[in-house]
CSV table of C-alpha atoms in Angstrom, one decimal:
chain,number,residue,atom,x,y,z
A,1,MET,CA,101.8,102.1,99.4
A,2,LEU,CA,102.1,103.0,95.3
A,3,VAL,CA,98.9,102.6,93.5
A,4,ILE,CA,98.8,102.2,89.3
A,5,GLY,CA,96.3,103.7,88.6
A,6,ASP,CA,95.7,106.1,85.2
A,7,GLU,CA,91.8,105.5,86.3
A,8,ILE,CA,92.4,107.6,90.0
A,9,LEU,CA,94.5,110.6,87.6
A,10,SER,CA,92.2,110.9,85.3
A,11,GLY,CA,89.2,111.2,87.9
A,12,ARG,CA,87.3,109.1,86.8
A,13,THR,CA,87.5,106.4,90.4
A,14,ARG,CA,88.1,108.3,93.2
A,15,ASP,CA,90.4,106.0,95.6
A,16,ALA,CA,89.2,102.8,97.8
A,17,ASN,CA,92.3,101.0,98.2
A,18,MET,CA,94.3,104.2,99.4
A,19,HIS,CA,92.0,104.4,102.1
A,20,HIS,CA,91.1,100.8,102.9
A,21,LEU,CA,94.4,100.0,103.3
A,22,ALA,CA,95.7,103.1,105.6
A,23,GLY,CA,92.7,101.6,108.0
A,24,GLU,CA,94.2,98.3,107.8
A,25,LEU,CA,97.9,99.2,109.0
A,26,THR,CA,96.8,101.9,111.4
A,27,ARG,CA,94.4,98.8,113.1
A,28,ALA,CA,98.2,96.3,112.5
A,29,GLY,CA,99.5,99.0,114.8
A,30,ILE,CA,101.8,99.8,111.2
A,31,ASP,CA,102.9,103.7,109.9
A,32,LEU,CA,101.7,104.1,106.5
A,33,LYS,CA,104.3,106.7,105.2
A,34,GLU,CA,103.8,107.4,101.9
A,35,VAL,CA,102.3,106.4,98.9
A,36,ARG,CA,103.0,107.7,95.3
A,37,VAL,CA,99.4,107.2,92.7
A,38,VAL,CA,101.5,106.5,88.9
A,39,SER,CA,99.7,106.2,85.9
A,40,ASP,CA,100.7,103.0,83.9
A,41,ASP,CA,103.5,104.1,82.7
A,42,ALA,CA,106.4,101.2,82.9
A,43,ALA,CA,109.8,103.8,83.2
A,44,ALA,CA,106.8,105.4,86.2
A,45,ILE,CA,106.5,102.3,87.8
A,46,THR,CA,109.5,100.6,87.9
A,47,ALA,CA,111.5,103.3,89.7
A,48,ALA,CA,108.4,104.2,92.0
A,49,VAL,CA,109.5,100.3,92.7
A,50,GLN,CA,112.6,100.9,93.3
A,51,ALA,CA,112.6,103.9,95.4
A,52,LEU,CA,110.0,102.8,97.3
A,53,SER,CA,111.7,99.5,98.4
A,54,ALA,CA,114.8,101.7,99.5
A,55,ALA,CA,112.7,103.7,101.6
A,56,TYR,CA,110.6,101.8,103.6
A,57,ASP,CA,110.0,98.8,104.9
A,58,THR,CA,107.4,96.9,102.8
A,59,VAL,CA,105.6,98.2,99.7
A,60,PHE,CA,101.8,97.5,99.1
A,61,THR,CA,100.9,97.9,94.7
A,62,SER,CA,97.2,97.8,93.7
A,63,GLY,CA,96.2,98.0,90.1
A,64,GLY,CA,97.8,96.8,86.6
A,65,ILE,CA,98.1,93.2,87.3
A,66,GLY,CA,94.9,91.9,85.0
A,67,PRO,CA,94.5,90.8,81.8
A,68,THR,CA,94.5,93.7,79.5
A,69,HIS,CA,97.4,95.0,77.8
A,70,ASP,CA,98.4,97.8,79.7
A,71,ASP,CA,98.3,95.4,83.3
A,72,ILE,CA,101.7,96.0,83.1
A,73,THR,CA,103.1,96.3,86.2
A,74,ALA,CA,104.8,92.4,87.4
A,75,ASP,CA,106.3,92.8,84.3
A,76,CYS,CA,107.3,96.4,86.0
A,77,VAL,CA,107.8,95.1,89.1
A,78,ALA,CA,110.2,92.4,88.4
A,79,ALA,CA,112.3,94.2,86.2
A,80,ALA,CA,112.7,96.8,88.9
A,81,PHE,CA,114.1,94.1,90.8
A,82,GLY,CA,116.2,92.6,87.9
A,83,ASP,CA,113.6,89.1,87.9
A,84,SER,CA,113.4,86.6,84.8
A,85,ILE,CA,109.6,86.7,84.3
A,86,ASP,CA,107.3,84.2,82.7
A,87,ILE,CA,103.9,82.2,83.3
A,88,ARG,CA,104.8,80.8,86.2
A,89,ASP,CA,103.2,76.8,86.6
A,90,ASP,CA,101.9,77.2,89.8
A,91,ALA,CA,100.2,80.1,89.3
A,92,ARG,CA,99.2,78.9,85.7
A,93,ALA,CA,97.8,75.6,87.7
A,94,LEU,CA,95.0,77.7,90.1
A,95,LEU,CA,93.7,79.3,87.0
A,96,GLN,CA,93.6,76.5,84.8
A,97,ALA,CA,91.1,74.8,88.1
A,98,HIS,CA,89.0,78.2,88.2
A,99,TYR,CA,88.5,78.2,84.3
A,100,ASP,CA,87.8,74.3,84.3
A,101,GLY,CA,86.1,74.2,87.3
A,102,THR,CA,83.4,77.3,86.0
A,103,GLY,CA,83.6,76.3,82.2
A,104,ARG,CA,85.1,79.2,81.0
A,105,GLU,CA,88.6,78.7,78.3
A,106,LEU,CA,91.9,80.3,80.0
A,107,ASN,CA,93.2,82.1,77.0
A,108,ALA,CA,95.3,84.2,76.4
A,109,ALA,CA,94.7,87.3,77.8
A,110,ARG,CA,93.6,85.7,81.1
A,111,LEU,CA,97.2,83.3,81.0
A,112,ARG,CA,98.5,86.6,81.3
A,113,MET,CA,97.8,86.5,85.3
A,114,ALA,CA,100.5,84.0,85.8
A,115,ARG,CA,103.0,86.1,84.6
A,116,ILE,CA,104.8,86.0,88.0
A,117,PRO,CA,108.8,86.8,89.6
A,118,SER,CA,110.7,83.7,89.1
A,119,THR,CA,111.3,84.8,92.8
A,120,ALA,CA,108.7,86.1,94.4
A,121,THR,CA,105.9,84.0,96.9
A,122,LEU,CA,102.1,83.9,95.2
A,123,ILE,CA,100.0,85.6,97.0
A,124,ASP,CA,96.2,84.2,98.0
A,125,ASN,CA,93.0,85.5,95.9
A,126,PRO,CA,90.1,83.5,97.4
A,127,VAL,CA,88.0,85.9,96.2
A,128,SER,CA,88.8,85.4,91.8
A,129,ILE,CA,91.9,83.3,91.9
A,130,ALA,CA,94.4,85.0,90.0
A,131,PRO,CA,96.8,85.3,92.3
A,132,GLY,CA,99.3,88.3,93.5
A,133,PHE,CA,102.5,87.7,94.6
A,134,THR,CA,105.9,88.9,97.1
A,135,ILE,CA,109.1,89.7,96.1
A,136,ARG,CA,111.4,90.8,98.7
A,137,ASN,CA,109.4,93.3,100.4
A,138,VAL,CA,106.5,94.8,98.2
A,139,HIS,CA,103.2,93.2,97.5
A,140,VAL,CA,102.0,93.3,94.0
A,141,MET,CA,98.3,93.4,94.7
A,142,ALA,CA,95.2,93.9,92.2
A,143,GLY,CA,94.1,96.8,91.8
A,144,VAL,CA,89.7,95.7,91.9
A,145,PRO,CA,88.7,96.0,95.7
A,146,SER,CA,87.4,93.4,96.7
A,147,VAL,CA,89.9,91.7,95.3
A,148,PHE,CA,92.5,94.0,97.3
A,149,GLN,CA,91.2,94.3,100.4
A,150,ALA,CA,91.6,90.0,100.5
A,151,MET,CA,94.8,89.8,99.4
A,152,VAL,CA,95.3,92.2,102.3
A,153,ALA,CA,93.9,89.7,104.3
A,154,SER,CA,95.6,87.7,102.9
A,155,VAL,CA,99.3,89.9,103.4
A,156,LEU,CA,98.8,91.8,107.0
A,157,PRO,CA,99.3,89.4,109.4
A,158,THR,CA,102.5,87.8,107.9
A,159,LEU,CA,104.0,91.7,108.5
A,160,THR,CA,103.0,92.0,112.3
A,161,GLY,CA,105.0,88.8,112.9
A,162,GLY,CA,102.4,85.8,113.3
A,163,ALA,CA,102.1,82.4,112.3
A,164,PRO,CA,100.7,82.3,108.4
A,165,VAL,CA,97.1,82.7,107.5
A,166,LEU,CA,95.9,80.1,106.2
A,167,SER,CA,92.5,80.2,104.3
A,168,GLU,CA,89.4,78.5,103.1
A,169,THR,CA,86.9,78.9,100.7
A,170,LEU,CA,83.5,77.7,99.9
A,171,ARG,CA,81.7,79.5,97.2
A,172,LEU,CA,77.7,79.3,97.8
A,173,GLU,CA,74.9,80.2,95.2
A,174,LEU,CA,73.0,82.3,97.6
A,175,GLY,CA,72.2,85.5,98.3
A,176,GLU,CA,73.5,87.9,101.1
A,177,GLY,CA,71.3,88.2,103.2
A,178,ASP,CA,70.1,84.6,103.8
A,179,ILE,CA,74.0,83.7,104.6
A,180,ALA,CA,74.9,87.2,107.0
A,181,GLY,CA,72.5,85.7,109.7
A,182,PRO,CA,74.2,81.5,110.4
A,183,LEU,CA,77.0,83.2,109.5
A,184,GLY,CA,77.3,85.5,112.7
A,185,GLU,CA,76.8,83.2,114.6
A,186,LEU,CA,79.7,81.2,113.3
A,187,ALA,CA,82.1,83.9,113.8
A,188,ALA,CA,81.0,83.6,117.0
A,189,ARG,CA,82.2,80.3,117.9
A,190,TYR,CA,84.4,80.5,116.4
A,191,ALA,CA,85.4,84.3,117.6
A,192,ASP,CA,89.7,83.4,116.9
A,193,LEU,CA,88.9,82.9,113.5
A,194,SER,CA,88.1,85.5,111.0
A,195,PHE,CA,85.5,85.0,108.3
A,196,GLY,CA,85.0,87.8,105.0
A,197,SER,CA,81.9,87.3,102.2
A,198,TYR,CA,82.7,88.8,99.2
A,199,PRO,CA,80.0,89.1,97.4
A,200,PHE,CA,80.0,87.7,92.5
A,201,GLU,CA,77.5,87.6,90.2
A,202,GLN,CA,78.7,85.2,87.0
A,203,ASN,CA,76.7,84.8,84.1
A,204,GLY,CA,74.3,85.1,86.3
A,205,ARG,CA,74.3,83.5,88.8
A,206,TYR,CA,74.4,85.1,92.2
A,207,GLY,CA,76.4,84.5,95.3
A,208,ALA,CA,79.4,84.8,98.0
A,209,ASN,CA,82.6,83.1,98.6
A,210,VAL,CA,82.3,82.6,102.4
A,211,VAL,CA,86.4,82.7,103.4
A,212,ILE,CA,87.6,81.3,107.0
A,213,ARG,CA,90.8,82.8,108.1
A,214,GLY,CA,93.3,81.9,110.7
A,215,GLN,CA,96.5,80.8,111.9
A,216,ASP,CA,95.1,77.1,113.8
A,217,ARG,CA,95.0,74.1,110.7
A,218,PRO,CA,92.2,72.0,113.6
A,219,ARG,CA,90.0,75.5,113.9
A,220,VAL,CA,90.1,76.4,110.4
A,221,ALA,CA,89.5,72.8,109.6
A,222,ALA,CA,86.3,72.6,112.0
A,223,ALA,CA,85.2,75.5,111.1
A,224,LEU,CA,84.9,74.7,107.7
A,225,ALA,CA,83.0,71.8,108.5
A,226,ASP,CA,80.7,73.5,110.4
A,227,LEU,CA,79.8,75.6,107.6
A,228,LYS,CA,79.6,73.2,105.3
A,229,SER,CA,76.8,71.8,107.1
A,230,LEU,CA,75.0,75.2,107.5
A,231,PHE,CA,74.4,75.7,103.7
A,232,ALA,CA,74.3,72.0,103.3
A,233,ALA,CA,76.4,72.2,100.2
B,1,MET,CA,100.1,116.9,93.0
B,2,LEU,CA,101.6,116.7,96.6
B,3,VAL,CA,98.7,115.8,99.3
B,4,ILE,CA,100.3,115.9,103.1
B,5,GLY,CA,97.6,114.2,104.5
B,6,ASP,CA,98.1,112.6,107.8
B,7,GLU,CA,94.8,111.7,107.8
B,8,ILE,CA,94.7,110.1,105.0
B,9,LEU,CA,97.7,108.4,105.6
B,10,SER,CA,96.1,106.9,109.2
B,11,GLY,CA,92.7,106.4,107.3
B,12,ARG,CA,90.8,108.6,108.6
B,13,THR,CA,89.6,110.3,106.1
B,14,ARG,CA,89.1,109.3,102.6
B,15,ASP,CA,91.0,110.9,99.8
B,16,ALA,CA,89.0,113.8,98.3
B,17,ASN,CA,91.1,116.9,97.4
B,18,MET,CA,93.4,114.0,94.4
B,19,HIS,CA,89.7,113.1,92.9
B,20,HIS,CA,89.0,117.2,92.9
B,21,LEU,CA,92.3,117.9,91.0
B,22,ALA,CA,92.5,114.9,88.2
B,23,GLY,CA,88.8,115.8,87.3
B,24,GLU,CA,89.5,119.7,87.0
B,25,LEU,CA,93.0,118.8,84.9
B,26,THR,CA,91.7,116.0,82.3
B,27,ARG,CA,88.5,119.2,82.2
B,28,ALA,CA,91.3,121.1,81.2
B,29,GLY,CA,93.3,118.5,78.9
B,30,ILE,CA,96.4,118.7,81.9
B,31,ASP,CA,97.1,115.5,81.6
B,32,LEU,CA,98.1,114.3,85.9
B,33,LYS,CA,100.7,112.3,85.4
B,34,GLU,CA,101.5,111.6,89.7
B,35,VAL,CA,100.4,112.4,92.9
B,36,ARG,CA,103.0,111.6,96.7
B,37,VAL,CA,100.8,111.7,99.8
B,38,VAL,CA,104.1,112.3,102.6
B,39,SER,CA,102.7,112.6,106.3
B,40,ASP,CA,103.6,115.9,108.3
B,41,ASP,CA,107.3,115.2,108.4
B,42,ALA,CA,109.2,118.4,107.1
B,43,ALA,CA,112.0,116.2,105.9
B,44,ALA,CA,109.3,114.3,103.6
B,45,ILE,CA,107.5,117.7,102.4
B,46,THR,CA,110.1,119.5,101.2
B,47,ALA,CA,111.7,116.3,99.5
B,48,ALA,CA,109.2,115.3,97.3
B,49,VAL,CA,108.6,119.0,96.6
B,50,GLN,CA,111.9,119.1,95.5
B,51,ALA,CA,111.5,116.0,93.6
B,52,LEU,CA,108.5,116.8,92.1
B,53,SER,CA,108.8,120.4,90.7
B,54,ALA,CA,112.3,118.8,88.6
B,55,ALA,CA,110.2,115.8,87.6
B,56,TYR,CA,107.3,118.1,86.3
B,57,ASP,CA,105.8,121.1,84.5
B,58,THR,CA,103.8,121.9,87.3
B,59,VAL,CA,102.5,121.1,90.6
B,60,PHE,CA,100.3,121.1,93.4
B,61,THR,CA,100.0,120.5,96.4
B,62,SER,CA,97.3,120.2,98.9
B,63,GLY,CA,97.1,120.7,103.0
B,64,GLY,CA,99.2,122.1,105.8
B,65,ILE,CA,98.8,125.6,105.6
B,66,GLY,CA,96.1,126.8,108.5
B,67,PRO,CA,96.7,128.4,112.3
B,68,THR,CA,98.3,125.2,114.0
B,69,HIS,CA,101.8,123.7,115.0
B,70,ASP,CA,101.7,121.2,111.9
B,71,ASP,CA,100.6,123.4,109.5
B,72,ILE,CA,104.4,123.8,108.4
B,73,THR,CA,104.2,123.0,104.4
B,74,ALA,CA,104.7,127.0,103.9
B,75,ASP,CA,107.8,126.7,105.6
B,76,CYS,CA,108.9,123.4,104.2
B,77,VAL,CA,108.0,124.9,100.0
B,78,ALA,CA,110.6,128.0,101.3
B,79,ALA,CA,112.8,125.7,101.9
B,80,ALA,CA,112.7,123.4,99.2
B,81,PHE,CA,113.3,126.2,97.3
B,82,GLY,CA,116.1,128.4,99.6
B,83,ASP,CA,113.3,131.0,99.4
B,84,SER,CA,113.7,133.5,102.8
B,85,ILE,CA,110.0,134.0,104.7
B,86,ASP,CA,107.6,135.1,107.0
B,87,ILE,CA,104.9,137.0,108.1
B,88,ARG,CA,104.1,139.2,104.6
B,89,ASP,CA,102.6,141.9,104.4
B,90,ASP,CA,99.7,141.6,101.3
B,91,ALA,CA,99.4,139.0,103.1
B,92,ARG,CA,98.4,139.9,107.3
B,93,ALA,CA,96.6,143.0,105.7
B,94,LEU,CA,93.5,140.3,103.5
B,95,LEU,CA,93.2,138.4,107.5
B,96,GLN,CA,93.4,142.3,109.0
B,97,ALA,CA,90.5,142.8,106.9
B,98,HIS,CA,88.8,139.1,107.2
B,99,TYR,CA,88.4,139.4,110.7
B,100,ASP,CA,87.7,142.9,111.1
B,101,GLY,CA,84.9,142.2,109.1
B,102,THR,CA,83.9,139.3,110.5
B,103,GLY,CA,84.8,140.8,114.6
B,104,ARG,CA,87.1,137.9,115.1
B,105,GLU,CA,91.3,138.8,116.8
B,106,LEU,CA,93.8,137.6,114.6
B,107,ASN,CA,96.2,136.5,116.9
B,108,ALA,CA,98.9,134.7,116.9
B,109,ALA,CA,97.7,131.5,115.2
B,110,ARG,CA,95.8,133.2,112.6
B,111,LEU,CA,99.0,135.4,112.0
B,112,ARG,CA,100.2,131.8,111.1
B,113,MET,CA,98.3,131.9,107.9
B,114,ALA,CA,100.9,134.9,106.7
B,115,ARG,CA,104.2,133.5,106.5
B,116,ILE,CA,104.4,133.6,102.6
B,117,PRO,CA,107.7,133.0,101.0
B,118,SER,CA,109.2,135.9,100.6
B,119,THR,CA,109.3,135.2,96.3
B,120,ALA,CA,105.9,134.6,96.0
B,121,THR,CA,102.7,135.3,94.0
B,122,LEU,CA,99.7,134.9,96.2
B,123,ILE,CA,96.5,132.8,95.1
B,124,ASP,CA,93.3,134.3,95.8
B,125,ASN,CA,91.0,132.0,98.9
B,126,PRO,CA,86.9,133.6,98.1
B,127,VAL,CA,86.1,131.1,100.6
B,128,SER,CA,88.1,131.1,103.9
B,129,ILE,CA,90.4,134.1,102.6
B,130,ALA,CA,94.2,132.6,104.0
B,131,PRO,CA,95.6,132.8,101.0
B,132,GLY,CA,97.7,129.3,99.1
B,133,PHE,CA,100.9,130.9,97.3
B,134,THR,CA,102.6,130.2,93.8
B,135,ILE,CA,106.3,129.6,93.5
B,136,ARG,CA,108.5,128.5,91.1
B,137,ASN,CA,106.2,125.7,89.2
B,138,VAL,CA,104.4,125.1,92.8
B,139,HIS,CA,100.8,126.1,93.2
B,140,VAL,CA,100.4,125.4,97.5
B,141,MET,CA,96.7,125.7,98.5
B,142,ALA,CA,94.6,124.3,101.6
B,143,GLY,CA,93.5,121.0,102.8
B,144,VAL,CA,89.7,121.7,103.4
B,145,PRO,CA,88.2,121.0,99.7
B,146,SER,CA,85.8,123.3,99.7
B,147,VAL,CA,88.8,125.8,100.0
B,148,PHE,CA,91.4,123.7,97.8
B,149,GLN,CA,88.5,123.8,94.8
B,150,ALA,CA,88.4,127.6,94.8
B,151,MET,CA,91.8,127.8,94.4
B,152,VAL,CA,92.2,125.2,91.9
B,153,ALA,CA,89.4,127.6,90.3
B,154,SER,CA,91.5,130.5,90.8
B,155,VAL,CA,94.7,128.8,89.5
B,156,LEU,CA,93.5,126.7,86.3
B,157,PRO,CA,93.1,129.5,84.1
B,158,THR,CA,96.4,130.6,83.7
B,159,LEU,CA,97.7,127.5,82.9
B,160,THR,CA,97.9,126.8,79.5
B,161,GLY,CA,96.4,123.0,79.1
B,162,GLY,CA,96.6,121.6,74.9
B,163,ALA,CA,93.5,120.8,73.1
B,164,PRO,CA,90.9,119.4,75.3
B,165,VAL,CA,91.0,115.2,75.8
B,166,LEU,CA,87.5,114.0,74.4
B,167,SER,CA,86.4,111.0,75.9
B,168,GLU,CA,84.4,108.0,75.3
B,169,THR,CA,82.8,105.2,77.5
B,170,LEU,CA,81.2,101.9,77.1
B,171,ARG,CA,80.2,99.8,80.2
B,172,LEU,CA,80.6,96.2,79.3
B,173,GLU,CA,79.0,93.6,82.0
B,174,LEU,CA,82.1,91.3,80.5
B,175,GLY,CA,85.3,89.9,82.7
B,176,GLU,CA,88.0,91.9,81.2
B,177,GLY,CA,90.0,88.9,80.3
B,178,ASP,CA,87.0,88.5,77.1
B,179,ILE,CA,87.7,92.3,77.3
B,180,ALA,CA,91.0,92.1,76.6
B,181,GLY,CA,91.8,89.9,73.0
B,182,PRO,CA,89.2,92.4,70.9
B,183,LEU,CA,89.8,95.5,72.9
B,184,GLY,CA,93.7,95.0,72.0
B,185,GLU,CA,93.4,95.2,67.7
B,186,LEU,CA,91.3,97.7,67.6
B,187,ALA,CA,93.7,99.8,70.4
B,188,ALA,CA,96.2,98.5,67.4
B,189,ARG,CA,93.7,99.9,64.7
B,190,TYR,CA,93.2,102.9,66.4
B,191,ALA,CA,97.1,103.8,67.6
B,192,ASP,CA,97.2,107.5,67.6
B,193,LEU,CA,94.0,107.4,70.7
B,194,SER,CA,94.5,105.8,74.7
B,195,PHE,CA,92.6,103.2,75.1
B,196,GLY,CA,91.8,102.0,78.8
B,197,SER,CA,90.2,99.4,81.0
B,198,TYR,CA,88.3,99.8,84.0
B,199,PRO,CA,87.0,97.0,86.0
B,200,PHE,CA,84.0,97.2,88.3
B,201,GLU,CA,82.4,95.4,90.9
B,202,GLN,CA,78.9,97.0,91.9
B,203,ASN,CA,76.4,95.7,93.9
B,204,GLY,CA,77.6,91.8,92.8
B,205,ARG,CA,78.1,92.9,89.4
B,206,TYR,CA,81.4,92.6,87.6
B,207,GLY,CA,82.4,94.0,84.1
B,208,ALA,CA,84.8,96.5,83.0
B,209,ASN,CA,84.8,100.2,81.7
B,210,VAL,CA,86.3,100.9,78.4
B,211,VAL,CA,87.3,104.6,77.7
B,212,ILE,CA,89.0,105.4,74.7
B,213,ARG,CA,90.5,109.4,74.9
B,214,GLY,CA,91.4,111.1,72.0
B,215,GLN,CA,91.4,115.1,70.3
B,216,ASP,CA,89.9,114.2,67.4
B,217,ARG,CA,86.5,113.6,68.1
B,218,PRO,CA,85.4,111.9,64.8
B,219,ARG,CA,88.5,109.5,65.4
B,220,VAL,CA,87.0,109.6,69.3
B,221,ALA,CA,83.5,108.2,67.7
B,222,ALA,CA,84.2,105.9,64.8
B,223,ALA,CA,87.0,104.1,67.2
B,224,LEU,CA,83.1,103.5,69.9
B,225,ALA,CA,81.2,102.7,66.9
B,226,ASP,CA,83.9,99.8,66.5
B,227,LEU,CA,83.4,98.8,69.8
B,228,LYS,CA,79.8,99.0,70.2
B,229,SER,CA,79.7,96.3,67.7
B,230,LEU,CA,82.8,94.5,68.8
B,231,PHE,CA,80.9,94.0,71.9
B,232,ALA,CA,76.9,94.3,70.2
B,233,ALA,CA,76.3,96.6,72.7
């Protein structure tokens, strides 16, 4: 794993993503062999991606794919593999739909989050939409813990040899305390699926994105329909 | 920094020593540039010690110097520098006096903690006596957080840092996409300072802590005032 984290190296923030990933991999029967933490420095990121990609079966990165000028991870990963990078139509479409839906502007800064290497595949981000991506054996994910965790949940089942995981998200403007009870009963009825609840607060509105994941499309669709009827959404 | 930590890579334990050292170094005006976490594997430890010692001015290690069979850090560090290692009289005398005083036996296992490379100098351990050591530019310290912290306090004053770095933080409950444009312009106007944006989500609230760092107090203060007026915070 590679953590791109000035905030961790400066001591401002205590690591959470390394700890989360380590636990998830252990539960999946996968050994985490090495973690490196480097700063927002292009040469350091590129060299670490190359070294870890060559040394291990799979690499996860965390951080540096947001909209600000110091978010350089995507460009560094593209450079590490000699791939080209630009704003990609598939990622732009995801962001456009999201910002249109929330009435906010897809400005130049946010469009940075659609910069994806040309040969990468996108990683689903049910929490805040801006995707991660996979290139060769490297999975590039966000640093915000709730988004990192959602992306790990998207990627992990693909590593254990299982079928691809489908996800459906329902945005509920309800407190998690109102969601938890009915959601728990639904999760018990659909024990073959996994249910996640990711709280948000945006423009004074509170709520949670409820994500249903599974490998069987009709089952996921049925659970989503039940979820919608539970909350009359 | 090199963390020898199976317990961190397995997710059992959340890192504390990296976080502590990062904070102490920042306060001392020293940049922490990279952290690696490796398992209790001799080849991995030796290779990481060599790589980090060659790449950086100073290296700190944490973990693997206790009395059990998997405590192999001292031997690996000696091997990394081609030094010999055995039970050393100065370290044995420290342990002997300590265990005599507490009425416990200095058995073979505990004597492992007196294994010190021949060219190393000892690092004081006021908490549990068993010393760390310094060899070339590598400071080898214990993994138990209270002992690690005591050893850091022993070593840190011996290192010469630059002028202390001042930092000011402004918490903004705004999306990074709204912050990025104005922040980039401010960073360009204050090119002698460094600006970081660290997104957070806390109790469902999203935002970012913007941190301004520099060595000139009036410049940092001026940049903070401009930052506040930009976001009317």
